[in-house]
CSV table of C-alpha atoms in Angstrom, one decimal:
chain,number,residue,atom,x,y,z
A,1,MET,CA,121.6,109.8,88.7
A,2,SER,CA,120.0,110.9,85.5
A,3,ALA,CA,119.6,114.6,84.7
A,4,ALA,CA,116.0,113.8,83.9
A,5,PRO,CA,114.6,112.6,87.2
A,6,HIS,CA,111.6,110.4,87.7
A,7,ILE,CA,108.3,112.2,87.7
A,8,PRO,CA,105.9,110.5,90.1
A,9,VAL,CA,102.8,109.3,88.2
A,10,LEU,CA,99.3,110.0,89.4
A,11,LEU,CA,100.8,111.8,92.4
A,12,ASP,CA,97.7,113.9,93.3
A,13,GLU,CA,95.5,110.8,93.1
A,14,VAL,CA,97.8,108.7,95.3
A,15,VAL,CA,98.0,111.5,97.9
A,16,ALA,CA,94.2,111.8,97.9
A,17,ALA,CA,93.8,108.1,98.4
A,18,LEU,CA,96.4,108.0,101.3
A,19,SER,CA,95.3,111.3,103.0
A,20,PRO,CA,98.7,111.7,104.7
A,21,ARG,CA,98.9,113.8,107.8
A,22,PRO,CA,101.1,114.3,110.9
A,23,GLY,CA,101.3,111.2,113.1
A,24,MET,CA,100.8,108.8,110.2
A,25,THR,CA,103.5,106.2,109.4
A,26,ILE,CA,103.5,105.3,105.7
A,27,VAL,CA,105.5,102.9,103.6
A,28,ASP,CA,106.7,104.0,100.2
A,29,ALA,CA,107.6,100.6,98.8
A,30,THR,CA,109.3,101.9,95.7
A,31,PHE,CA,111.3,105.0,96.7
A,32,GLY,CA,113.0,105.7,93.3
A,33,ALA,CA,113.7,109.5,93.2
A,34,GLY,CA,111.5,110.1,96.2
A,35,GLY,CA,108.5,111.8,94.5
A,36,TYR,CA,105.8,110.1,96.5
A,37,THR,CA,107.9,110.1,99.7
A,38,THR,CA,108.5,113.9,99.4
A,39,ALA,CA,104.8,114.6,99.1
A,40,LEU,CA,104.0,112.4,102.1
A,41,LEU,CA,106.7,114.0,104.2
A,42,ASP,CA,105.5,117.5,103.2
A,43,ALA,CA,102.0,116.6,104.5
A,44,GLY,CA,103.5,115.7,107.9
A,45,ALA,CA,103.7,111.9,107.8
A,46,SER,CA,106.7,109.8,108.6
A,47,VAL,CA,107.9,107.5,105.9
A,48,HIS,CA,109.7,104.1,105.7
A,49,ALA,CA,110.9,103.9,102.1
A,50,PHE,CA,112.3,100.9,100.3
A,51,ASP,CA,114.5,100.5,97.2
A,52,ARG,CA,116.8,97.7,96.1
A,53,ASP,CA,118.7,100.0,93.8
A,54,PRO,CA,122.0,101.2,95.5
A,55,ASP,CA,122.0,104.3,93.3
A,56,ALA,CA,118.5,105.3,94.5
A,57,VAL,CA,119.4,104.7,98.1
A,58,ALA,CA,122.6,106.8,97.8
A,59,ALA,CA,120.8,109.7,96.1
A,60,GLY,CA,118.0,109.6,98.7
A,61,GLN,CA,120.4,110.3,101.6
A,62,ALA,CA,119.9,114.1,101.1
A,63,LEU,CA,116.2,113.6,101.6
A,64,VAL,CA,116.8,111.6,104.8
A,65,ALA,CA,118.9,114.5,106.2
A,66,ARG,CA,116.4,117.2,105.1
A,67,TYR,CA,113.4,115.7,107.0
A,68,ASP,CA,115.4,115.1,110.2
A,69,GLY,CA,114.2,111.7,111.4
A,70,ARG,CA,110.8,111.4,109.6
A,71,LEU,CA,112.3,109.4,106.7
A,72,ALA,CA,114.0,106.0,107.0
A,73,LEU,CA,115.4,104.7,103.8
A,74,HIS,CA,115.8,100.9,103.6
A,75,PRO,CA,118.1,99.3,101.0
A,76,ALA,CA,115.9,96.3,100.5
A,77,ARG,CA,113.4,94.7,98.2
A,78,PHE,CA,109.8,95.7,99.1
A,79,SER,CA,108.9,92.1,99.3
A,80,ALA,CA,110.9,92.0,102.6
A,81,MET,CA,109.3,95.1,104.1
A,82,ARG,CA,107.4,93.3,106.8
A,83,GLN,CA,110.6,91.6,108.1
A,84,GLU,CA,112.7,94.8,107.7
A,85,LEU,CA,110.2,96.8,109.7
A,86,ALA,CA,109.7,94.1,112.4
A,87,ALA,CA,113.5,94.1,113.0
A,88,ILE,CA,113.2,97.8,114.1
A,89,GLY,CA,110.0,97.3,116.1
A,90,VAL,CA,107.5,98.5,113.5
A,91,ALA,CA,104.6,96.1,113.4
A,92,GLN,CA,101.9,98.1,111.6
A,93,VAL,CA,101.7,101.2,109.4
A,94,ASP,CA,98.9,103.5,108.3
A,95,ALA,CA,99.3,103.2,104.5
A,96,VAL,CA,101.4,101.6,101.8
A,97,VAL,CA,102.1,102.9,98.3
A,98,MET,CA,103.7,100.9,95.5
A,99,ASP,CA,104.8,102.2,92.1
A,100,ILE,CA,105.7,99.0,90.2
A,101,GLY,CA,108.2,98.6,87.5
A,102,VAL,CA,111.3,100.3,86.3
A,103,SER,CA,112.1,104.0,87.1
A,104,SER,CA,112.9,106.8,84.7
A,105,MET,CA,116.4,107.0,86.1
A,106,GLN,CA,117.1,103.4,85.3
A,107,LEU,CA,115.7,103.7,81.8
A,108,ASP,CA,117.6,106.9,81.1
A,109,GLN,CA,121.0,105.6,82.2
A,110,GLY,CA,122.6,103.7,79.3
A,111,ASP,CA,125.1,102.0,81.6
A,112,ARG,CA,122.3,100.3,83.5
A,113,GLY,CA,121.2,98.4,80.3
A,114,PHE,CA,117.4,98.7,80.8
A,115,ALA,CA,116.5,100.2,77.4
A,116,PHE,CA,117.6,100.3,73.8
A,117,MET,CA,117.3,104.1,73.5
A,118,HIS,CA,120.9,104.3,74.9
A,119,ASP,CA,123.3,101.6,73.9
A,120,GLY,CA,124.9,100.0,76.9
A,121,PRO,CA,125.8,96.8,78.6
A,122,LEU,CA,123.1,94.2,78.7
A,123,ASP,CA,122.4,94.4,82.4
A,124,MET,CA,118.9,95.3,83.6
A,125,ARG,CA,119.5,94.4,87.3
A,126,MET,CA,117.7,96.8,89.6
A,127,SER,CA,119.8,95.7,92.6
A,128,GLN,CA,123.0,95.6,90.6
A,129,ASP,CA,123.8,92.1,91.7
A,130,GLY,CA,122.9,88.6,90.7
A,131,GLU,CA,122.2,87.3,87.2
A,132,SER,CA,122.3,89.9,84.4
A,133,ALA,CA,120.3,90.0,81.2
A,134,ALA,CA,123.4,89.0,79.3
A,135,ASP,CA,124.0,86.1,81.7
A,136,PHE,CA,120.5,84.8,81.1
A,137,LEU,CA,120.3,85.3,77.3
A,138,ASN,CA,123.8,83.9,76.7
A,139,THR,CA,123.3,80.7,78.7
A,140,ALA,CA,119.6,79.8,78.8
A,141,ASP,CA,118.3,77.3,76.3
A,142,GLU,CA,116.0,78.4,73.5
A,143,ALA,CA,112.9,77.1,75.1
A,144,ALA,CA,113.5,78.9,78.4
A,145,ILE,CA,114.1,82.2,76.6
A,146,ALA,CA,110.9,81.7,74.5
A,147,ASP,CA,108.9,81.0,77.6
A,148,VAL,CA,110.1,84.3,79.2
A,149,LEU,CA,109.3,86.3,76.1
A,150,TYR,CA,105.8,84.8,75.8
A,151,LEU,CA,104.9,85.0,79.5
A,152,TYR,CA,106.3,88.4,80.5
A,153,GLY,CA,106.4,90.2,77.1
A,154,GLU,CA,103.3,88.7,75.6
A,155,GLU,CA,105.4,88.2,72.5
A,156,ARG,CA,103.4,86.1,70.1
A,157,GLN,CA,106.5,85.2,68.0
A,158,SER,CA,108.6,84.3,71.1
A,159,ARG,CA,110.0,81.1,69.5
A,160,ARG,CA,111.3,83.0,66.5
A,161,VAL,CA,112.9,85.7,68.6
A,162,ALA,CA,114.4,83.1,71.0
A,163,ARG,CA,115.9,81.2,68.0
A,164,ALA,CA,117.5,84.5,66.7
A,165,ILE,CA,118.9,85.3,70.1
A,166,VAL,CA,120.6,81.9,70.5
A,167,ALA,CA,122.0,82.1,66.9
A,168,ALA,CA,123.5,85.5,67.6
A,169,ARG,CA,125.2,84.7,70.9
A,170,PRO,CA,127.1,86.0,72.7
A,171,LEU,CA,125.2,89.3,73.1
A,172,ALA,CA,126.9,92.0,75.2
A,173,THR,CA,124.9,95.3,74.6
A,174,THR,CA,121.3,96.5,74.5
A,175,GLY,CA,121.9,97.7,70.9
A,176,GLU,CA,122.9,94.2,69.9
A,177,LEU,CA,119.8,92.6,71.4
A,178,ALA,CA,117.5,95.2,69.9
A,179,ARG,CA,119.0,94.7,66.4
A,180,VAL,CA,118.6,90.9,66.7
A,181,VAL,CA,114.9,91.2,67.7
A,182,ARG,CA,114.2,93.8,64.9
A,183,ARG,CA,115.7,91.5,62.3
A,184,ALA,CA,113.7,88.5,63.6
A,185,LEU,CA,110.4,90.4,63.6
A,186,GLY,CA,110.9,92.9,60.8
A,187,HIS,CA,111.1,96.6,61.7
A,188,LYS,CA,110.1,99.6,59.7
A,189,PRO,CA,111.2,103.1,60.8
A,190,HIS,CA,107.6,104.4,60.7
A,191,ASP,CA,106.3,101.6,63.1
A,192,LYS,CA,104.6,103.1,66.1
A,193,LYS,CA,106.2,100.6,68.5
A,194,ASP,CA,109.7,99.2,68.3
A,195,PRO,CA,109.3,95.4,68.1
A,196,ALA,CA,112.2,95.0,70.6
A,197,THR,CA,110.0,96.6,73.4
A,198,ARG,CA,108.3,93.4,74.3
A,199,THR,CA,111.5,91.5,74.6
A,200,PHE,CA,113.2,94.1,76.8
A,201,GLN,CA,110.2,94.2,79.1
A,202,ALA,CA,110.1,90.4,79.3
A,203,VAL,CA,113.8,90.0,80.1
A,204,ARG,CA,113.8,92.8,82.7
A,205,ILE,CA,110.7,91.3,84.5
A,206,HIS,CA,112.4,87.9,84.5
A,207,ILE,CA,115.8,89.1,85.7
A,208,ASN,CA,114.3,91.1,88.6
A,209,ASP,CA,111.4,88.7,89.4
A,210,GLU,CA,109.1,91.7,89.3
A,211,LEU,CA,105.8,89.8,89.3
A,212,GLY,CA,106.9,87.6,92.2
A,213,GLU,CA,108.0,90.7,94.1
A,214,LEU,CA,104.7,92.3,93.5
A,215,GLU,CA,102.8,89.3,94.8
A,216,ALA,CA,105.0,89.1,97.9
A,217,GLY,CA,104.7,92.9,98.4
A,218,LEU,CA,100.9,92.8,98.3
A,219,ALA,CA,100.9,90.1,100.9
A,220,ALA,CA,103.3,92.1,103.1
A,221,ALA,CA,101.1,95.2,102.8
A,222,GLU,CA,98.1,93.2,103.9
A,223,ALA,CA,100.0,92.1,107.0
A,224,LEU,CA,101.4,95.5,107.8
A,225,LEU,CA,98.3,97.7,107.4
A,226,VAL,CA,96.2,98.8,110.4
A,227,PRO,CA,92.4,98.6,110.2
A,228,GLY,CA,91.4,101.6,108.1
A,229,GLY,CA,94.9,101.7,106.5
A,230,VAL,CA,95.1,102.3,102.7
A,231,LEU,CA,97.0,100.3,100.1
A,232,ALA,CA,97.6,102.2,96.8
A,233,VAL,CA,99.3,100.5,93.8
A,234,VAL,CA,100.4,102.1,90.6
A,235,SER,CA,101.1,99.6,87.8
A,236,PHE,CA,102.3,100.1,84.2
A,237,HIS,CA,101.2,97.1,82.1
A,238,SER,CA,98.5,94.5,82.0
A,239,LEU,CA,100.5,91.7,83.8
A,240,GLU,CA,101.0,93.9,86.9
A,241,ASP,CA,97.5,95.3,86.9
A,242,ARG,CA,96.0,91.9,86.6
A,243,ILE,CA,97.9,90.7,89.7
A,244,VAL,CA,96.8,93.8,91.7
A,245,LYS,CA,93.2,93.6,90.5
A,246,GLN,CA,92.9,89.9,91.3
A,247,PHE,CA,94.6,90.3,94.7
A,248,LEU,CA,92.1,93.0,95.7
A,249,ARG,CA,89.2,91.1,94.3
A,250,THR,CA,90.0,88.0,96.3
A,251,ALA,CA,91.0,89.9,99.5
A,252,SER,CA,87.7,91.9,99.4
A,253,GLY,CA,85.6,88.8,98.8
A,254,ALA,CA,84.3,90.1,95.5
A,255,GLY,CA,82.6,87.4,93.4
A,256,ARG,CA,82.5,85.0,96.3
A,257,SER,CA,79.1,83.6,97.3
A,258,VAL,CA,77.8,80.9,99.6
A,259,SER,CA,74.9,78.9,98.1
A,260,ARG,CA,71.7,78.9,100.2
A,261,HIS,CA,71.2,75.4,98.8
A,262,LEU,CA,74.3,74.1,100.6
A,263,PRO,CA,73.7,74.9,104.3
A,264,GLY,CA,76.8,73.0,105.3
A,265,GLU,CA,79.1,75.0,103.1
A,266,ILE,CA,81.8,76.8,105.0
A,267,PRO,CA,82.2,80.5,104.2
A,268,GLY,CA,85.6,81.8,103.2
A,269,PRO,CA,87.7,84.1,105.4
A,270,ALA,CA,86.4,87.6,106.2
A,271,PRO,CA,87.5,90.2,103.6
A,272,THR,CA,90.7,91.9,104.5
A,273,PHE,CA,90.1,94.9,102.1
A,274,ALA,CA,87.1,97.0,101.4
A,275,GLN,CA,86.3,100.2,99.4
A,276,VAL,CA,88.2,98.9,96.4
A,277,SER,CA,88.5,101.6,93.8
A,278,LYS,CA,88.0,101.3,90.2
A,279,ALA,CA,91.0,101.6,87.9
A,280,ILE,CA,92.2,105.2,88.0
A,281,ARG,CA,94.2,106.5,85.0
A,282,PRO,CA,96.0,109.7,84.3
A,283,SER,CA,94.4,112.7,82.8
A,284,GLU,CA,95.3,114.0,79.3
A,285,ALA,CA,97.0,116.9,81.0
A,286,GLU,CA,99.3,114.6,83.0
A,287,ILE,CA,100.1,112.5,79.9
A,288,ALA,CA,101.0,115.7,78.1
A,289,ARG,CA,103.4,116.7,80.9
A,290,ASN,CA,104.8,113.2,81.4
A,291,PRO,CA,104.3,110.8,78.4
A,292,ARG,CA,105.5,107.8,80.6
A,293,ALA,CA,102.3,108.2,82.6
A,294,ARG,CA,100.2,107.0,79.6
A,295,SER,CA,100.1,103.3,80.6
A,296,SER,CA,99.7,103.8,84.3
A,297,THR,CA,96.8,102.5,86.4
A,298,LEU,CA,96.1,103.2,90.1
A,299,ARG,CA,94.1,100.9,92.3
A,300,HIS,CA,93.5,101.5,96.0
A,301,ALA,CA,91.6,99.9,98.9
A,302,VAL,CA,91.1,100.1,102.7
A,303,ARG,CA,92.3,97.4,105.1
A,304,THR,CA,89.5,96.0,107.3
A,305,ALA,CA,89.9,94.7,110.8
A,306,ALA,CA,89.7,91.1,109.6
A,307,PRO,CA,92.7,88.8,110.5
A,308,LEU,CA,95.1,87.9,107.7
A,309,ARG,CA,93.5,85.4,105.3
A,310,SER,CA,96.5,83.0,105.8
A,311,LEU,CA,95.7,82.9,109.6
A,312,ALA,CA,91.9,82.6,109.1
A,313,ALA,CA,92.1,79.9,106.5
């Protein structure tokens, strides 16, 4: 793993929201370097942690041994946490925390191909299997690449970048991709943000189905949480936060009303979440300690006793 380990973002705020204590069973859906998990274990809770990255799972075995039975580390996508836990007889948990997106270890390891700061193979696979970024960019048609860049990177000039990528194929390294994007968009050394950033974000999200995973993970958390259980989600860009915000808005019944002029109108299912927090962002002090915290947002809510909306519908 990287010598610069992942620093858990908004850790104090997450712990305050979850209120871990002995006897609680908590899911850390995104184990990473174990920052949240360690804090939860130190508070006396038992943790089921998930990570699809084999490197994270291997590095986490020392933590499993240290806490002697209170940590179970599952090498699986968090979208599958309900099925994984059911297979070992765990039907419900007291809290779920999710830290969405790429970890610092993945970004800092050049051979994982997630970032252009370190030239490496054009990979970007969190699970280290399946289609790589190079596979996608070297075989997809121009329109498909442009769609990914526009949808997941919010790249306004997605067609121009996609055209440049196709013209430069085959691409093998992160450095090659970054240079192609910079030439297509124009890049000055004093620019605040490298123009390749949006393309790298978009391709990574696509390769790992990150938004689909988030939607499935939120649904799994809704099914797993006991009444009074807490869901806490940390996101890092607007696409993720929008999904979390809309999920909690819908699940809590916010904005839904039944007209008194339509007495036959059937009300929707009972809210499955309540006490939805406002967006919580890091302090200036935390950003100074950990610049990667700058774009993070925490939202949390409490599970009600209502049945799953899919069952109530």
